[in-house]
C-alpha positions as protocol buffer text, in pm:
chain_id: "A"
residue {
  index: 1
  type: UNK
  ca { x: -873 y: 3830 z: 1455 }
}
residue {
  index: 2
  type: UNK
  ca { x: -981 y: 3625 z: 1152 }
}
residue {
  index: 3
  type: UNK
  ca { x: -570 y: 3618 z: 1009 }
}
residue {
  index: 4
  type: UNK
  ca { x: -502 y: 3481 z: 1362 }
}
residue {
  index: 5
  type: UNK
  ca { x: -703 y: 3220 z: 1327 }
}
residue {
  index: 6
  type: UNK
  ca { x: -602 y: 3103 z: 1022 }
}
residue {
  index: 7
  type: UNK
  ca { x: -276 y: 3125 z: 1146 }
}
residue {
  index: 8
  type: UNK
  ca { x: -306 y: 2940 z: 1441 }
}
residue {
  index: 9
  type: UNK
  ca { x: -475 y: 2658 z: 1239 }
}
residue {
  index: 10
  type: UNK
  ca { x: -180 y: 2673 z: 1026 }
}
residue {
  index: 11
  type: UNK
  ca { x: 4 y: 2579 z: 1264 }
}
residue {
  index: 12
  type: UNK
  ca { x: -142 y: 2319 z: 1406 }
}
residue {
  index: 13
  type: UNK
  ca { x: -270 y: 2115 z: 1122 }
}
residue {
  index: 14
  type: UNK
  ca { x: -45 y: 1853 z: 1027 }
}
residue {
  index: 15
  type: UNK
  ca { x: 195 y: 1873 z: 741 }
}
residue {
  index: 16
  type: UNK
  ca { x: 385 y: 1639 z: 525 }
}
residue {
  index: 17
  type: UNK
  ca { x: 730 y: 1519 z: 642 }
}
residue {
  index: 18
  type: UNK
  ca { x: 982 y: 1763 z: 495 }
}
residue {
  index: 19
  type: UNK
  ca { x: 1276 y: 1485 z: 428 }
}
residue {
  index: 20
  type: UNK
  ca { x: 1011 y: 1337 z: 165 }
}
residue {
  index: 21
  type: UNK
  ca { x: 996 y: 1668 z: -61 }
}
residue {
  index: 22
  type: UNK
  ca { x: 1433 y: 1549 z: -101 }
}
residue {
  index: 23
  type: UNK
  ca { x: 1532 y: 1470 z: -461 }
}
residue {
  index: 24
  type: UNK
  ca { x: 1648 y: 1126 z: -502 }
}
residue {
  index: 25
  type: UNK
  ca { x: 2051 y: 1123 z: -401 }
}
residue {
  index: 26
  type: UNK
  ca { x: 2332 y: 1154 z: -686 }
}
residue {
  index: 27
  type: UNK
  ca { x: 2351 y: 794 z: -878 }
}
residue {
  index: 28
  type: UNK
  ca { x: 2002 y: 641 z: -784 }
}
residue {
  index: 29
  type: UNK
  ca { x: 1839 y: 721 z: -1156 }
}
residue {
  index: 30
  type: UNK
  ca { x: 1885 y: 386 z: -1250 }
}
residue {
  index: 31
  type: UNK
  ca { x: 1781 y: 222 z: -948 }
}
residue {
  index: 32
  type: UNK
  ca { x: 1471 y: 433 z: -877 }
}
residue {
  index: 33
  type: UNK
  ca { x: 1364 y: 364 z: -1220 }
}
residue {
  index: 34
  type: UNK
  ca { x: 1422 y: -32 z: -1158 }
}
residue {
  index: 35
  type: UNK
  ca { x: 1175 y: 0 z: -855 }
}
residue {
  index: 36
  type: UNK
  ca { x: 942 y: 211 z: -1051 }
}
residue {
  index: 37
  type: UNK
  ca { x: 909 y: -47 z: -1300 }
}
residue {
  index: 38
  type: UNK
  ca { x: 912 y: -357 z: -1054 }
}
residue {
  index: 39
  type: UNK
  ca { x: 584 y: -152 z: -884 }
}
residue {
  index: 40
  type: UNK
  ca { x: 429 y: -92 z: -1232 }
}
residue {
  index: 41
  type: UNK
  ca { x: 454 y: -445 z: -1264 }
}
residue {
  index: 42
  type: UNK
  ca { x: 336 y: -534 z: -873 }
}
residue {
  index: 43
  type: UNK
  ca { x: 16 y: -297 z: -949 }
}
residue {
  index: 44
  type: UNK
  ca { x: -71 y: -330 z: -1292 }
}
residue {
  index: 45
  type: UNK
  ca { x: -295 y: -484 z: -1514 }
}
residue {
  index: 46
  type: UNK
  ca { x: -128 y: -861 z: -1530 }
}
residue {
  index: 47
  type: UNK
  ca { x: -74 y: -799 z: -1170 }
}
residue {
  index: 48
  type: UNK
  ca { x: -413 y: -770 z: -1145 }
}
residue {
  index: 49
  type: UNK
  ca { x: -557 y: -1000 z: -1379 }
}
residue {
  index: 50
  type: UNK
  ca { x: -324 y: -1267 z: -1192 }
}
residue {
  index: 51
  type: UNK
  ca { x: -418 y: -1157 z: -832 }
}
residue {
  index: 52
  type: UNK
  ca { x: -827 y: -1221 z: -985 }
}
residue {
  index: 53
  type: UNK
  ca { x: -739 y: -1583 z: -1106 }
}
residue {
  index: 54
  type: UNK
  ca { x: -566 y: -1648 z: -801 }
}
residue {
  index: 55
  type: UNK
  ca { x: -849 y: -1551 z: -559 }
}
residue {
  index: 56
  type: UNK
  ca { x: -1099 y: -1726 z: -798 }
}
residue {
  index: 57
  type: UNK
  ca { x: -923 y: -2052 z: -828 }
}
residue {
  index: 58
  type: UNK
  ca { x: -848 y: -2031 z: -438 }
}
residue {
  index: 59
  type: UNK
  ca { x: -1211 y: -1972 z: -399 }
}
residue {
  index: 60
  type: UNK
  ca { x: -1295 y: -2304 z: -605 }
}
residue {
  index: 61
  type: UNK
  ca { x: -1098 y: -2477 z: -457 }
}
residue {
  index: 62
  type: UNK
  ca { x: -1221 y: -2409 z: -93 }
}
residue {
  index: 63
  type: UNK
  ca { x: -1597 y: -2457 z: -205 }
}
residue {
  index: 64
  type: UNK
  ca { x: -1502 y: -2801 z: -350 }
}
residue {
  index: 65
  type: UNK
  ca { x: -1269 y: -2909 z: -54 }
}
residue {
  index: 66
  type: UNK
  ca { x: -960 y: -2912 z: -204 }
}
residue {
  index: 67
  type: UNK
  ca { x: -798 y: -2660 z: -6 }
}
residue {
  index: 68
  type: UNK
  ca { x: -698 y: -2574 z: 322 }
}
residue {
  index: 69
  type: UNK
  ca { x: -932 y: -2308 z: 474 }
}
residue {
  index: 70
  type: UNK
  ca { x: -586 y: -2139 z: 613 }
}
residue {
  index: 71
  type: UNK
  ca { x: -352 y: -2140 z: 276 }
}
residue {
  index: 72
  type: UNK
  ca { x: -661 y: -1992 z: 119 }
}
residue {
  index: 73
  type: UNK
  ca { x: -695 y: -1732 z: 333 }
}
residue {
  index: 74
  type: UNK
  ca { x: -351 y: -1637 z: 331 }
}
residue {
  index: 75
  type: UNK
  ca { x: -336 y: -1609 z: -26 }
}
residue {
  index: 76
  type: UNK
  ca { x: -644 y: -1395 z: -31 }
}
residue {
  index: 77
  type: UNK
  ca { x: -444 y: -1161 z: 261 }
}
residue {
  index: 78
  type: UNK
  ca { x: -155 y: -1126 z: 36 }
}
residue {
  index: 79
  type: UNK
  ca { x: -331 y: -973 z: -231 }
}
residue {
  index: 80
  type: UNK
  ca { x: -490 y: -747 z: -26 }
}
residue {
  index: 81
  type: UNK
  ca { x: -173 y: -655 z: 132 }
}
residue {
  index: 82
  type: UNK
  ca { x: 42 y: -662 z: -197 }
}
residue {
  index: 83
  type: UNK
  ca { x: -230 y: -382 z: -365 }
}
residue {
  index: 84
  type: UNK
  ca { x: -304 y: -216 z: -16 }
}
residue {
  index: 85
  type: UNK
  ca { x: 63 y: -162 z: 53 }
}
residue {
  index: 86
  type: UNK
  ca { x: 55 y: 215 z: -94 }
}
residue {
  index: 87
  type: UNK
  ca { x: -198 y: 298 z: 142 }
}
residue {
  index: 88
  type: UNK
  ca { x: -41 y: 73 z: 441 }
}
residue {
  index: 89
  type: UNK
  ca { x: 244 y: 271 z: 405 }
}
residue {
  index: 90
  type: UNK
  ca { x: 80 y: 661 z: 438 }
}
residue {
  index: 91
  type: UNK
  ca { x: -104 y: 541 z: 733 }
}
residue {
  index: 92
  type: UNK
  ca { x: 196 y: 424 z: 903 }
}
residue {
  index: 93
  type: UNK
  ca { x: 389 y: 737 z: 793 }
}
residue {
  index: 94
  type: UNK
  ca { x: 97 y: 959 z: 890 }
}
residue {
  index: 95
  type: UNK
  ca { x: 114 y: 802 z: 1221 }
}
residue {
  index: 96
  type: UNK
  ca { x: 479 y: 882 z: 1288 }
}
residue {
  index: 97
  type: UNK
  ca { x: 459 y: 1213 z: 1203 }
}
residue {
  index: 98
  type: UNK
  ca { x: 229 y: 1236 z: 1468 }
}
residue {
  index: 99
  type: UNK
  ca { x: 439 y: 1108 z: 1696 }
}
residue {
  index: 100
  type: UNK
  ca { x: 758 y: 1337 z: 1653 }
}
């Protein structure tokens, strides 16, 4: 009774999309390594360091008046975006996989 269970909830708890456990095709080394590095460099430290400055000197600005309320609010959106992305993306593939 207790295996059936467990099998049953097996079954029905979701699993990761099989065409994601592919290797990468014949040729794409070089490419897959350029977009490795190009998201090291998106997501890491200077990324980082830049995306603080940014927000702070948007911030300044919009205490002092300098700035448009929008622009600075779009600027603080696409840093939030650009390091959210990673977990943008599972959601959205976690909710097609529901859907198929």
């Amino acid at each position: 009774m207790i295996k059936r269970a467990m099998a049953l909830a097996a079954l029905l708890s979701p699993s990761a999309a099989f065409a994601q456990a592919a290797a990468d095709p014949a040729g794409s080394g070089p490419i897959v390594a350029a977009l490795g590095w190009l998201q090291g460099t998106l997501l890491g430290n200077v990324a980082t360091a830049v995306a603080v400055i940014a927000v702070a000197m948007v911030g300044f600005m919009m205490l002092t008046g300098r700035m448009n309320w929008r622009f600075g609010a779009t600027v603080i959106v696409g840093c939030f975006v650009l390091f959210g992305a990673s977990a943008i993306v599972t959601g959205i593939q976690s909710t097609a996989a529901v859907t198929h």
